Coordinates of C-alpha atoms in Angstrom, one line a residue:
Chain A
M781 CA -5.7 -23.9 -11.1
T782 CA -2.7 -27.0 -10.9
F783 CA -5.8 -29.4 -10.4
L784 CA -7.1 -28.9 -13.5
H785 CA -3.3 -29.0 -14.8
L786 CA -2.9 -32.4 -12.9
A787 CA -6.4 -33.8 -14.3
A788 CA -5.7 -33.0 -17.9
L789 CA -2.1 -34.6 -17.5
A790 CA -3.9 -37.7 -16.0
A791 CA -6.5 -37.7 -18.8
I792 CA -3.6 -37.8 -21.6
L793 CA -1.7 -40.4 -19.5
A794 CA -4.9 -42.6 -19.4
L795 CA -4.8 -42.3 -23.8
F796 CA -1.2 -43.5 -23.9
P797 CA -2.2 -47.3 -23.7
V798 CA -4.9 -46.9 -26.4
F799 CA -2.4 -45.6 -28.9
L800 CA 0.0 -48.1 -27.6
Y801 CA -2.6 -50.8 -28.6
R802 CA -3.0 -49.2 -32.0
A803 CA 0.6 -49.2 -32.3
A804 CA 1.0 -52.7 -31.5
K805 CA -1.7 -54.5 -33.0
G806 CA -1.9 -52.4 -36.0
P807 CA -2.2 -55.0 -39.1
T808 CA -0.6 -52.6 -41.4
I809 CA 2.9 -50.7 -41.0
F810 CA 1.0 -47.8 -41.1
D811 CA -1.8 -48.0 -38.8
R812 CA 1.6 -48.6 -36.6
L813 CA 3.1 -45.2 -37.4
I814 CA -0.3 -43.5 -36.9
G815 CA -0.6 -44.8 -33.6
L816 CA 3.0 -43.4 -32.8
N817 CA 2.2 -40.4 -34.2
G818 CA -0.7 -40.0 -32.0
I819 CA 1.6 -40.6 -28.9
A820 CA 4.1 -38.1 -30.4
S821 CA 1.5 -35.6 -30.1
K822 CA 0.2 -36.4 -26.8
S823 CA 3.9 -36.2 -25.5
I824 CA 4.1 -32.7 -26.8
L825 CA 0.7 -31.5 -24.8
L826 CA 2.2 -33.7 -21.7
L827 CA 5.1 -32.0 -21.6
V828 CA 3.6 -28.6 -21.8
L829 CA 1.5 -29.6 -18.8
I830 CA 4.0 -30.9 -16.7
G831 CA 5.7 -27.4 -17.1
A832 CA 2.8 -25.7 -16.2
V833 CA 2.3 -28.0 -13.0
T834 CA 5.6 -27.7 -11.9
G835 CA 6.0 -23.8 -12.9
H836 CA 9.0 -24.0 -15.1
T837 CA 6.4 -23.5 -18.2
G838 CA 9.1 -21.4 -19.9
M839 CA 11.9 -24.7 -20.1
F840 CA 9.3 -27.4 -20.9
I841 CA 7.4 -25.1 -23.5
D842 CA 11.0 -25.1 -25.4
L843 CA 11.2 -28.4 -25.0
S844 CA 7.8 -29.5 -26.4
L845 CA 9.0 -27.3 -29.5
G846 CA 11.9 -28.8 -30.1
Y847 CA 10.2 -32.3 -29.8
G848 CA 7.4 -31.3 -32.0
L849 CA 10.0 -30.1 -34.8
L850 CA 11.9 -34.0 -34.5
N851 CA 8.2 -35.3 -34.9
L852 CA 7.9 -33.6 -37.8
V853 CA 11.0 -34.3 -39.5
G854 CA 10.6 -38.2 -38.4
A855 CA 7.4 -38.3 -40.0
L856 CA 8.6 -36.8 -43.1
A857 CA 11.6 -39.2 -43.2
I858 CA 9.6 -42.5 -42.4
G859 CA 6.8 -41.3 -45.3
K860 CA 9.5 -40.9 -48.0
Y861 CA 11.2 -44.2 -46.9
L862 CA 7.8 -46.3 -47.0
E863 CA 6.6 -44.2 -50.1
S864 CA 9.8 -45.5 -52.2
K865 CA 9.5 -48.9 -50.5
G866 CA 6.4 -49.7 -52.4
A867 CA 3.9 -52.6 -52.0
R868 CA 6.1 -54.6 -49.8
A869 CA 5.5 -52.0 -47.0
R870 CA 1.9 -53.2 -46.6
Chain B
M133 CA -12.0 -15.4 -12.4
I134 CA -13.5 -15.0 -16.0
L135 CA -10.2 -16.3 -17.4
Q136 CA -10.0 -19.4 -15.1
V137 CA -13.0 -20.6 -16.0
L138 CA -12.5 -19.9 -19.8
S139 CA -9.4 -21.5 -19.7
A140 CA -11.1 -24.6 -18.1
L141 CA -13.7 -24.8 -20.3
L142 CA -11.1 -24.7 -23.0
I143 CA -8.5 -27.3 -21.4
T144 CA -11.8 -29.6 -20.5
G145 CA -13.0 -29.3 -24.7
G146 CA -9.4 -30.1 -25.5
I147 CA -9.3 -33.0 -23.5
F148 CA -12.4 -34.1 -24.7
F149 CA -11.1 -34.1 -28.5
L150 CA -8.1 -36.1 -27.4
T151 CA -10.3 -39.0 -26.1
C152 CA -12.3 -38.5 -29.4
S153 CA -9.2 -39.1 -31.4
A154 CA -8.3 -42.2 -28.8
V155 CA -12.1 -43.8 -29.8
G156 CA -11.5 -43.1 -33.3
A157 CA -8.1 -44.7 -33.3
I158 CA -9.7 -48.3 -31.9
R159 CA -13.2 -48.2 -33.4
L160 CA -12.5 -47.2 -37.0
P161 CA -11.8 -50.1 -39.1
D162 CA -9.2 -49.2 -41.7
F163 CA -5.9 -47.2 -41.9
Y164 CA -7.3 -44.3 -44.0
T165 CA -10.4 -43.8 -41.6
R166 CA -8.2 -43.8 -38.8
A167 CA -5.7 -41.5 -39.8
H168 CA -8.4 -39.4 -41.3
A169 CA -9.8 -39.3 -37.4
L170 CA -6.6 -38.5 -35.4
G171 CA -5.1 -36.5 -38.1
M172 CA -8.2 -33.7 -37.4
T173 CA -9.0 -34.3 -33.6
D174 CA -5.3 -34.8 -32.8
T175 CA -4.5 -31.2 -33.5
L176 CA -7.7 -29.6 -32.3
G177 CA -7.2 -31.1 -28.8
T178 CA -3.9 -29.8 -28.6
L179 CA -4.9 -26.4 -29.9
L180 CA -7.7 -26.0 -27.1
V181 CA -5.4 -27.3 -24.1
L182 CA -2.7 -25.0 -25.5
L183 CA -5.2 -21.9 -25.6
G184 CA -6.6 -23.1 -22.3
L185 CA -3.0 -22.8 -20.5
A186 CA -1.9 -19.4 -22.7
L187 CA -5.1 -17.6 -21.2
P188 CA -4.4 -17.3 -17.9
L189 CA -0.9 -16.1 -18.4
G190 CA -1.9 -13.1 -20.1
F191 CA 0.6 -11.0 -22.2
S192 CA 4.0 -12.7 -21.5
L193 CA 6.9 -14.6 -22.8
E194 CA 5.2 -18.0 -21.7
S195 CA 1.8 -17.6 -23.4
G196 CA 3.7 -15.7 -26.6
K197 CA 5.9 -19.3 -26.6
L198 CA 2.7 -21.3 -26.1
L199 CA 1.0 -19.4 -29.0
L200 CA 3.9 -20.4 -31.2
L201 CA 3.5 -23.8 -30.4
A202 CA 0.3 -24.0 -30.8
V203 CA 0.6 -22.1 -34.5
F204 CA 3.3 -25.1 -35.3
I205 CA 1.0 -27.5 -34.4
F206 CA -1.9 -26.4 -36.2
I207 CA 0.5 -26.8 -39.3
A208 CA 2.6 -30.0 -38.6
A209 CA 0.0 -32.4 -37.0
P210 CA -2.1 -32.2 -40.5
T211 CA 1.6 -32.2 -42.5
A212 CA 2.2 -35.3 -40.7
C213 CA -1.1 -37.2 -41.2
H214 CA -0.9 -36.4 -44.8
I215 CA 2.7 -37.6 -45.3
F216 CA 1.8 -40.9 -43.9
V217 CA -1.7 -41.5 -45.9
R218 CA 0.0 -40.3 -49.0
A219 CA 3.0 -42.9 -48.3
A220 CA 0.2 -45.4 -47.5
F221 CA -1.7 -44.8 -50.8
R222 CA 1.3 -44.9 -52.7
S223 CA 2.7 -48.1 -51.5
G224 CA -0.3 -49.5 -52.7
L225 CA -2.5 -50.1 -49.3
K226 CA -6.2 -50.3 -50.6
P227 CA -9.1 -48.6 -48.6
W228 CA -11.7 -50.4 -47.0
T229 CA -15.2 -50.7 -49.2
R230 CA -18.1 -52.7 -48.1
E231 CA -17.0 -55.4 -50.9
T232 CA -13.6 -56.1 -48.7
K233 CA -13.8 -59.4 -47.3
D234 CA -11.9 -59.1 -43.9
P235 CA -11.8 -55.5 -43.2
S236 CA -8.6 -55.3 -41.0
H237 CA -10.9 -54.4 -38.1
D238 CA -10.0 -55.6 -34.8

């Protein structure tokens, strides 16, 4: 069973450079945001899988819950800021 | 035994959808299409993997917290995607159409 968790962990780690490429390459600032948001939601999953592999699932689920909350609040703050910044943001 | 097979299927399905979102993040020409692809496939992939992890645990505290996390991500990820797309639209980012001379494709 842990082999499956390890394989899923490796698959998600293999996906990270894709979103880093999008965050680095993205022409507009919003492409960068969507890339980082993709990384953040993957890292929630990464934390849960690490917990499943190491056995301390309880602790890691709380970590990923906290991280998910922070990610949403961060997205809201960035969205509100860029919305008011107007067309210069592009 | 059935639970193991089912959770394995769920986890592989979730990983498949996460790779779909990665492909969508690169292949699609414009911010709005990428946001459309990422918003949906991220949530579904995360949901499937979390359910795949919660199934073998049965009725316990961990599986309860996993389901809570799944419900939270089911609400939070599309909201975050919506926040970015609305901010992009309101700050004047024009969607990519056939007439656009140089699509931001790379």
